[in-house]
Short mmCIF file of C-alpha atoms in Angstrom, two decimals:
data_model
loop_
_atom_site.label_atom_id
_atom_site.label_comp_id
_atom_site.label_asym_id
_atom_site.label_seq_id
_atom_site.Cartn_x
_atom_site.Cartn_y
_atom_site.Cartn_z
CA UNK K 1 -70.87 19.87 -22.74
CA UNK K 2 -67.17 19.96 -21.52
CA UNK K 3 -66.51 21.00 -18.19
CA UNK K 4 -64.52 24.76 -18.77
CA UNK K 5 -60.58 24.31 -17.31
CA UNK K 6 -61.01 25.00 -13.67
CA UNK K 7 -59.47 29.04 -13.84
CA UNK K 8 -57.56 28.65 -10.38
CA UNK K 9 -55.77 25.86 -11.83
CA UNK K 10 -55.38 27.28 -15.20
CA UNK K 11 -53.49 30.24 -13.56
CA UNK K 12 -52.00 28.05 -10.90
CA UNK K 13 -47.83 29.45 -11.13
CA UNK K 14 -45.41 26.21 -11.81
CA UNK K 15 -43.67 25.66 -8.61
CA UNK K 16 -39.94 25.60 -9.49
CA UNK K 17 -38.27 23.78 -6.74
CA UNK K 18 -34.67 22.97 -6.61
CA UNK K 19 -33.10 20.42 -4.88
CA UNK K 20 -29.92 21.08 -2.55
CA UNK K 21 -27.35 18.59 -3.61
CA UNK K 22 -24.44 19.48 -1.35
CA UNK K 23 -25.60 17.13 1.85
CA UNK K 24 -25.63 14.24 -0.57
CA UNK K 25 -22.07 15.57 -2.67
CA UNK K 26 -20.76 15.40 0.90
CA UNK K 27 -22.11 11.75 1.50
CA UNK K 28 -20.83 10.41 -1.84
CA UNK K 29 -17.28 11.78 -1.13
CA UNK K 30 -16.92 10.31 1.81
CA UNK K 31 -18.18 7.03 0.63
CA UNK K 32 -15.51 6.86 -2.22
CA UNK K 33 -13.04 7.75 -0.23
CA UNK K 34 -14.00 5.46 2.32
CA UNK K 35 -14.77 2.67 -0.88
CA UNK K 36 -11.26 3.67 -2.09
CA UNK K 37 -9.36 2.89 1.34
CA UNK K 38 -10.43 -0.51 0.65
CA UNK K 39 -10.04 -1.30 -2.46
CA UNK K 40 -8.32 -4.24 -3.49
CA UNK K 41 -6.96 -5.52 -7.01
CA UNK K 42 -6.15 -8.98 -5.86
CA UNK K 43 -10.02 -10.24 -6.39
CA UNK K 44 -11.15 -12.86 -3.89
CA UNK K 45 -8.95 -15.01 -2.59
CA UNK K 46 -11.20 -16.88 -0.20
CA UNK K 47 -14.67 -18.79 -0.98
CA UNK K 48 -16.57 -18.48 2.57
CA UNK K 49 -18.64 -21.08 3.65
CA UNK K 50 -20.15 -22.77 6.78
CA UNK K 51 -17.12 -25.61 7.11
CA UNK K 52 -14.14 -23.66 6.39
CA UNK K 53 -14.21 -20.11 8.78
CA UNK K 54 -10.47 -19.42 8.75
CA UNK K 55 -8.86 -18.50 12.56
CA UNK K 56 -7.85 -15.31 13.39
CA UNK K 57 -4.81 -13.78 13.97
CA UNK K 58 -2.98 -10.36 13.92
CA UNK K 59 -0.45 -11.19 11.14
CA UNK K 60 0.25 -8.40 8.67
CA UNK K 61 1.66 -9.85 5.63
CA UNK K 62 -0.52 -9.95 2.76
CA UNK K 63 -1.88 -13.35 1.30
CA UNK K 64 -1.22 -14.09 -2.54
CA UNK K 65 -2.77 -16.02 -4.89
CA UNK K 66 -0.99 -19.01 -4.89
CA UNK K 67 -1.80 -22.90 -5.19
CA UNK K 68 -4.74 -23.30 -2.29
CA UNK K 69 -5.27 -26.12 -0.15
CA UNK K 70 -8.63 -25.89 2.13
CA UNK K 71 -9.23 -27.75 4.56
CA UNK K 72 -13.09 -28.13 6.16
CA UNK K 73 -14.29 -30.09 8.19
CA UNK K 74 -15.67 -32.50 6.27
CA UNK K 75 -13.67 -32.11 3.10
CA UNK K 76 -10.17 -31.23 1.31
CA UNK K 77 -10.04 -29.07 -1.84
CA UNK K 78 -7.41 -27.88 -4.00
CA UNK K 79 -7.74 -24.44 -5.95
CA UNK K 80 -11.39 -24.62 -4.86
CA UNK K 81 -11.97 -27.92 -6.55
CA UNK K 82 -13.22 -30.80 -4.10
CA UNK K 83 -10.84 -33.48 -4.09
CA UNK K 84 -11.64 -35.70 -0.92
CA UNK K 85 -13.79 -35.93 1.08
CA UNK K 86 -12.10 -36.27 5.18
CA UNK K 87 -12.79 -39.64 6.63
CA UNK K 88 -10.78 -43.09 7.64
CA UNK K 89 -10.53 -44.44 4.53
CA UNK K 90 -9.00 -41.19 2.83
CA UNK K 91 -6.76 -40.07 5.66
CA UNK K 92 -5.24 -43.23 7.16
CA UNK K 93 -4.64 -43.03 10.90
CA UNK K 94 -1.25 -44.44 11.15
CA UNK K 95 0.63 -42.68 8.41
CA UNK K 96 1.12 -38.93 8.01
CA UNK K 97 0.85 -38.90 4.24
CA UNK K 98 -2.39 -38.40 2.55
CA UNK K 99 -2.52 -40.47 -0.23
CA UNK K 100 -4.99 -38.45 -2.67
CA UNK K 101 -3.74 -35.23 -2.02
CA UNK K 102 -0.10 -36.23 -2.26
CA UNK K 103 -1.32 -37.47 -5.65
CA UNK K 104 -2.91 -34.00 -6.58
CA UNK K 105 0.05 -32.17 -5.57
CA UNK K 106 2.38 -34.17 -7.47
CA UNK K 107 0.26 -33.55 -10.58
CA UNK K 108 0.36 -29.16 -9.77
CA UNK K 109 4.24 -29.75 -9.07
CA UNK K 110 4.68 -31.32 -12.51
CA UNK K 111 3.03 -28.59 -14.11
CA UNK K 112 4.68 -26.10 -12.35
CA UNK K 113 7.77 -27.69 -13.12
CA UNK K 114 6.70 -27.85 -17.27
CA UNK K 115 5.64 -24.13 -17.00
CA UNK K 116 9.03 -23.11 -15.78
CA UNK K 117 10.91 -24.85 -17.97
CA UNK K 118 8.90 -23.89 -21.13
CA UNK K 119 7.66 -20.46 -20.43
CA UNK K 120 10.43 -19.14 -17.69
CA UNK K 121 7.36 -19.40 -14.76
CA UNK K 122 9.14 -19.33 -11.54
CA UNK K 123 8.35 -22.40 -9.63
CA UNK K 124 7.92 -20.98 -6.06
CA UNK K 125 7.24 -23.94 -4.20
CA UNK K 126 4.41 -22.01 -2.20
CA UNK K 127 1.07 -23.42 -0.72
CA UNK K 128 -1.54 -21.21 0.67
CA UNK K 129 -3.43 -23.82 3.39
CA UNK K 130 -6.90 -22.93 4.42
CA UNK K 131 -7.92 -24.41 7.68
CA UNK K 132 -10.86 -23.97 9.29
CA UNK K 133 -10.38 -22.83 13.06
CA UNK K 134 -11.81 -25.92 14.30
CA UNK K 135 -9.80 -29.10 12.66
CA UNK K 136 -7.44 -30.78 15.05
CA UNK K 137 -3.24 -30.31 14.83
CA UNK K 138 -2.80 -33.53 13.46
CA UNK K 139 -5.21 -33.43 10.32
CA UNK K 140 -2.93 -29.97 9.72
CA UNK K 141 0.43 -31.69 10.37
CA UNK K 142 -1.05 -34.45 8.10
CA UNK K 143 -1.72 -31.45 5.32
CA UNK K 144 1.55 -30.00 5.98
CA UNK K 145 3.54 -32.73 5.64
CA UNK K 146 2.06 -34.16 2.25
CA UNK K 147 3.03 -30.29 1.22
CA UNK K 148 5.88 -30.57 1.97
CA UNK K 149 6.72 -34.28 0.64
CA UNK K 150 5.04 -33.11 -3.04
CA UNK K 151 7.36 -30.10 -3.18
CA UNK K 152 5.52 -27.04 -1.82
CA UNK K 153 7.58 -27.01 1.24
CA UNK K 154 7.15 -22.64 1.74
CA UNK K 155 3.98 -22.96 3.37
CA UNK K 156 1.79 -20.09 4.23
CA UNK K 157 -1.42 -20.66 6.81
CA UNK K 158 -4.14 -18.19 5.68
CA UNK K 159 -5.84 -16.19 8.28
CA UNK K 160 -7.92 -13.33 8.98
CA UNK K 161 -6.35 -10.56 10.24
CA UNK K 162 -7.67 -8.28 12.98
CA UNK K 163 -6.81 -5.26 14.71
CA UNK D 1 -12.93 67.30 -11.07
CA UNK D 2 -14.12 64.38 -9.34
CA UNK D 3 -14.36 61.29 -10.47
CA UNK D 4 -17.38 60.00 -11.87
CA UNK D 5 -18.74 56.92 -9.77
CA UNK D 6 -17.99 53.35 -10.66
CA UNK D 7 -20.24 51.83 -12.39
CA UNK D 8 -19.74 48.43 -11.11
CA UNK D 9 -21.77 48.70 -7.87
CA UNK D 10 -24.61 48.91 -9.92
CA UNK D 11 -24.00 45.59 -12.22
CA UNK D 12 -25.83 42.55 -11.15
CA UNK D 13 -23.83 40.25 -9.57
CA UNK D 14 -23.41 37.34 -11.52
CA UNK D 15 -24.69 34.30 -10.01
CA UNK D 16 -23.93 30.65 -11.59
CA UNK D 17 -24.61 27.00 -10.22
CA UNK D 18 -22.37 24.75 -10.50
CA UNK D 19 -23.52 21.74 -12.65
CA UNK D 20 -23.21 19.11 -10.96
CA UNK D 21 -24.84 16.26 -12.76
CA UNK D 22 -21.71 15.37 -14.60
CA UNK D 23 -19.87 14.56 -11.06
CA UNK D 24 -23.56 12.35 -9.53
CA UNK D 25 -23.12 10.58 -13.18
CA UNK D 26 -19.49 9.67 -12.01
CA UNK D 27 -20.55 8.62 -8.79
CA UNK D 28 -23.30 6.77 -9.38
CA UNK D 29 -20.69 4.54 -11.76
CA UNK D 30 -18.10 4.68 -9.19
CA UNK D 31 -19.53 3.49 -6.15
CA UNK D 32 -21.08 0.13 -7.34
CA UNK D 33 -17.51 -0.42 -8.92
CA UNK D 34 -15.80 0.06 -5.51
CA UNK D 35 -18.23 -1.98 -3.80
CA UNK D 36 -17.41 -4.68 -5.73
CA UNK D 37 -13.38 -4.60 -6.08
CA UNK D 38 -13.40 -3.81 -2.37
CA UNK D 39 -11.88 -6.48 -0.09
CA UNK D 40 -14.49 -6.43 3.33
CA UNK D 41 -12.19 -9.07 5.13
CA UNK D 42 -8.52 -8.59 5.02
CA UNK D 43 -6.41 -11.55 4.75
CA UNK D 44 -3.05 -11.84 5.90
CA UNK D 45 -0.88 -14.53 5.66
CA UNK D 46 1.00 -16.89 8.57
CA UNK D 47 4.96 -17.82 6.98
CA UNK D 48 5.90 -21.13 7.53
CA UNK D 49 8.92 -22.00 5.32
CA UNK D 50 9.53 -26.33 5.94
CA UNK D 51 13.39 -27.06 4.29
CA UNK D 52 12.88 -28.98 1.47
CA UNK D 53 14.90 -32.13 1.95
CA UNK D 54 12.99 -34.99 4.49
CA UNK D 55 15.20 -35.45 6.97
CA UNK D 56 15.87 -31.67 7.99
CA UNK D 57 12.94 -31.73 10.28
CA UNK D 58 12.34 -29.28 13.71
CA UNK D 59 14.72 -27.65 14.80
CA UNK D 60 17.56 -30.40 15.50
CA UNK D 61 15.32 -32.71 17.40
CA UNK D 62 17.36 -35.44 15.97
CA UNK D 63 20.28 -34.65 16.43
CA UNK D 64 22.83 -35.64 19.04
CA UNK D 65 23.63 -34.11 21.98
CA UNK D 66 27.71 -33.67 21.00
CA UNK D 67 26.01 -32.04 17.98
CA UNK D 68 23.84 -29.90 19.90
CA UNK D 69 27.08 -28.60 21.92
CA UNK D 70 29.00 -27.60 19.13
CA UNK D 71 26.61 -25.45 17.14
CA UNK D 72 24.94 -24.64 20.44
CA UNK D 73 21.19 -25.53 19.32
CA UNK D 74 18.48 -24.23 22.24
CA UNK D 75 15.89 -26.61 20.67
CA UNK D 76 13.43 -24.85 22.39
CA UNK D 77 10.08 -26.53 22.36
CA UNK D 78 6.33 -25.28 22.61
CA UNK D 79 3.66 -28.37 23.66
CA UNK D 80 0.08 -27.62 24.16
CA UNK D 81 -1.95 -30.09 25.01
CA UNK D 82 -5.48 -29.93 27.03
CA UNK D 83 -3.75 -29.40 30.68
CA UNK D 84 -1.86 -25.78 29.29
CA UNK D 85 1.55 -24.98 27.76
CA UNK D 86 4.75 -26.13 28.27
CA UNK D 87 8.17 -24.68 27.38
CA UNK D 88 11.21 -27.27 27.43
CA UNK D 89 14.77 -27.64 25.08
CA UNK D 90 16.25 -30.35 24.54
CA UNK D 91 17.41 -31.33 28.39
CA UNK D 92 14.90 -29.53 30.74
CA UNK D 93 11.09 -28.72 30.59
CA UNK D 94 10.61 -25.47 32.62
CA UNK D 95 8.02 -26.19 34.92
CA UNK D 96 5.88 -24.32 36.19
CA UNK D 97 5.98 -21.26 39.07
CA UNK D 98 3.66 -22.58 41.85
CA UNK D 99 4.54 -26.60 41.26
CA UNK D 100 4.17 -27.05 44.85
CA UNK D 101 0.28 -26.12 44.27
CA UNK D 102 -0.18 -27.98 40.80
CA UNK D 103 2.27 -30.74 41.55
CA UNK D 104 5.30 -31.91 39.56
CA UNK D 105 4.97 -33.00 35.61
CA UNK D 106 2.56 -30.45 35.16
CA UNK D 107 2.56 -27.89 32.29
CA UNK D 108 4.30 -24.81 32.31
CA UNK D 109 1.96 -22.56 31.91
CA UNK D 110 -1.50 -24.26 32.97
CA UNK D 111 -4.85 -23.38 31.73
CA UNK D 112 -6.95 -20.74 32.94
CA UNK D 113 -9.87 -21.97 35.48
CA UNK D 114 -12.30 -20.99 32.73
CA UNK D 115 -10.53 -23.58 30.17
CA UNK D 116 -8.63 -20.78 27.81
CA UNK D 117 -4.86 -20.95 27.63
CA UNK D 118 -3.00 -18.43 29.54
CA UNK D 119 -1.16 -17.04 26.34
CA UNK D 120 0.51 -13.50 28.68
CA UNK D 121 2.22 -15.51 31.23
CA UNK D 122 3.35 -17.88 28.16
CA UNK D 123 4.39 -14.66 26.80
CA UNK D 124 6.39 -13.61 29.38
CA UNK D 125 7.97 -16.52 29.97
CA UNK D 126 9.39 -16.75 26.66
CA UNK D 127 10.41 -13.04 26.59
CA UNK D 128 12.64 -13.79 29.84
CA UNK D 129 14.38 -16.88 27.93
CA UNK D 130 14.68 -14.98 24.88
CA UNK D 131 16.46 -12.24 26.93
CA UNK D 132 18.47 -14.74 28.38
CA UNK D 133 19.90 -16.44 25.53
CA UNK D 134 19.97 -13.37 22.61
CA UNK D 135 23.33 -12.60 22.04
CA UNK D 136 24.78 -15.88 23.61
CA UNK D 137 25.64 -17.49 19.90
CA UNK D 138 22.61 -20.13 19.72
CA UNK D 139 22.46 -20.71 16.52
CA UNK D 140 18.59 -20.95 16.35
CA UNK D 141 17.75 -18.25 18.82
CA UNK D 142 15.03 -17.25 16.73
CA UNK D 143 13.53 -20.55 16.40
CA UNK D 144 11.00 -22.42 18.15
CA UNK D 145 9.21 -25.75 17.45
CA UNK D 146 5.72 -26.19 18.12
CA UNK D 147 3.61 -29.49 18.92
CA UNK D 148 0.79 -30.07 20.01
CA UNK D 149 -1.47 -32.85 20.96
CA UNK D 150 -3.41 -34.26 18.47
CA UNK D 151 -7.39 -32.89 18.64
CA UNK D 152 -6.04 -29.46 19.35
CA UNK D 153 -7.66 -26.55 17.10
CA UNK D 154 -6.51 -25.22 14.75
CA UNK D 155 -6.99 -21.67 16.23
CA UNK D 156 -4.75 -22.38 19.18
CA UNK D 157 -2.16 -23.07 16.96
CA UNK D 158 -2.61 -19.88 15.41
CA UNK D 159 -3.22 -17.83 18.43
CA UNK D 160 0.83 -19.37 19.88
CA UNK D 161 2.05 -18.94 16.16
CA UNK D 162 1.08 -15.19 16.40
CA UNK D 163 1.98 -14.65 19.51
CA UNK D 164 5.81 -15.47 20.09
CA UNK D 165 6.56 -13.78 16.75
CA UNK D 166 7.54 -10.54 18.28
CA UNK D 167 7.35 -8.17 21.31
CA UNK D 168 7.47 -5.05 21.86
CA UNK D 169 9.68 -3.26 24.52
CA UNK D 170 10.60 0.39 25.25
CA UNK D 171 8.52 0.93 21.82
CA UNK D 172 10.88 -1.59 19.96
CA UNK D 173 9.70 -4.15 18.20
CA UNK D 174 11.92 -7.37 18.65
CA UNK D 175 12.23 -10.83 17.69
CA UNK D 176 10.81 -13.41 19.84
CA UNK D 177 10.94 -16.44 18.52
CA UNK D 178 9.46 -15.27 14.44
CA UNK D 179 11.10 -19.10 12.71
CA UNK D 180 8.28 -21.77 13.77
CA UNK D 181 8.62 -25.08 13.55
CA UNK D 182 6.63 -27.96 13.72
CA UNK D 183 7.41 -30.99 15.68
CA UNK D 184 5.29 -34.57 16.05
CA UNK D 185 1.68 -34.80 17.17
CA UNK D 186 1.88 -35.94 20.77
#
């Protein structure tokens, strides 16, 4: 025999409940707002890892994608792409040019230069360097000057900004 | 003959919620969207513009000293190396305020006793020459070469790049010394 529907449930009243949105409206609001304060268009610029922590300064002008050098502490990369590794044989001690990147660079500068003549792409002759905070003067002067020899001579040091 | 009474007081009064699914819909899209286009560490770039040709170089290191007189060049020159600072031009290195205690040669502005660099009195010292010599026809009044020796970090450099850009007096912003160049490893 089936049980009979318990009666108290049977007349048991739906419970409408509603739930009060505002407190949450009010949190989303101020989380777009907040989300669209800091919204950027230029994508990443930056690939963080454990070797290349960029120094800090207070600089305001804003970094552009251009042609990036990076410099880590154990390695060199252009436009993210590793090119040397950073030891004696690839960065001779007596000379300030660096023979592999000066070879790289000459290769971008070449394009560049083919771009701008066949499409009209300004050649701007800029170099973003990344440098982590702890790699000595000389490795940057080193860095700097093959720049500068291989025709990106406007050179702009990436940093993070604070306050 | 009065008026008969309104007839509004007695009409319900017409209570509506505001559907707001439509808007949570839009937000739920929009958020995850920000959160991804939004830039969490903000870059900023340090200028450094090198003249193209080779033998331009800092500042007029190389050139001559009748040179230097006509175009009145201040050359002025910012080492660091492990002892502190030192400011010099072409003829003098300024040394530094108590020599007597720290003994002649030394840098200009030594370190602190806890190992940092001293980057305010550094500061100051450069705002006094730049006060001195603004206005006096030096053709590279904003300029300032920087060297360094050659296992100093990178963040040092930074820190003295950032610093003798500008300063601020009265509420002005000025110049200090915003062209950098960069002269040989020590």
């Amino acid at each position: 025999m089936a049980f009979t529907p318990s009666k108290a449930k049977k007349n048991l009243e739906k419970e409408e409940g509603s739930l009060n949105m505002n407190a949450m409206m009010d949190m989303m609001t101020i989380i777009l707002l907040f989300l669209l304060k800091s919204f950027s268009t230029e994508g990443a610029l930056i690939t963080p890892s454990e070797n290349l922590r960029l120094p800090n300064s207070t600089s305001e002008e804003k970094a552009k994608k251009e042609l990036m050098v990076s410099i880590s502490q154990k390695e060199i990369l252009v436009n993210d792409q590793p090119l040397m590794p950073i030891n004696e044989q690839t960065v001779p001690k007596g000379q300030m040019l660096i023979p592999a990147l000066a070879a790289k660079l000459a290769e971008y500068a070449d394009q560049e230069r083919e771009l701008e003549i066949e499409v009209g792409k300004e050649f701007t002759h800029m170099v973003v360097i990344q440098g982590d905070y702890k790699i000595s003067f000389e490795m940057m002067m080193k860095v700097m000057f093959t720049c500068a020899k291989s025709e990106f001579y406007k050179i702009r040091l990436l940093t993070i900004r604070v306050g | 003959m009065a008026y008969k009474p309104s007839m509004r007081t007695k009409s319900d009064s017409l209570e509506m919620e505001l559907d707001i699914r439509p808007v949570m819909n839009l937000m739920v899209v929009l958020i995850p969207l920000l959160i991804v286009s939004a830039e969490w560490v903000k870059l900023s770039v340090l200028e450094i513009n090198i003249p193209p040709s080779k033998n331009a170089g800092s500042g007029g290191d190389d050139n001559s000293q009748e040179n230097k007189e006509k175009e009145k060049l201040l050359g002025l020159t910012i080492a660091i190396t492990h002892d502190g600072i030192t400011i010099a031009n072409a003829s003098t290195i300024l040394s530094s305020d108590n020599e007597a205690e720290d003994g002649p040669g030394g840098p200009t502005v030594p370190k602190n006793p806890d190992g940092s660099y001293d980057y305010d009195v550094l500061i100051t010292k450069l705002i006094d020459i730049k006060k001195k010599i603004v206005g006096k026809g030096f053709k590279d009044e904003d300029r300032a070469v920087i060297t360094a020796s050659a296992d100093i970090e990178y963040q040092v450099i930074i820190t003295v790049m950032d610093k003798i850009q500008m300063y601020e007096e009265n509420n002005n912003i000025l110049p200090l010394f915003p062209q950098i160049n960069f002269g040989n490893v020590l």
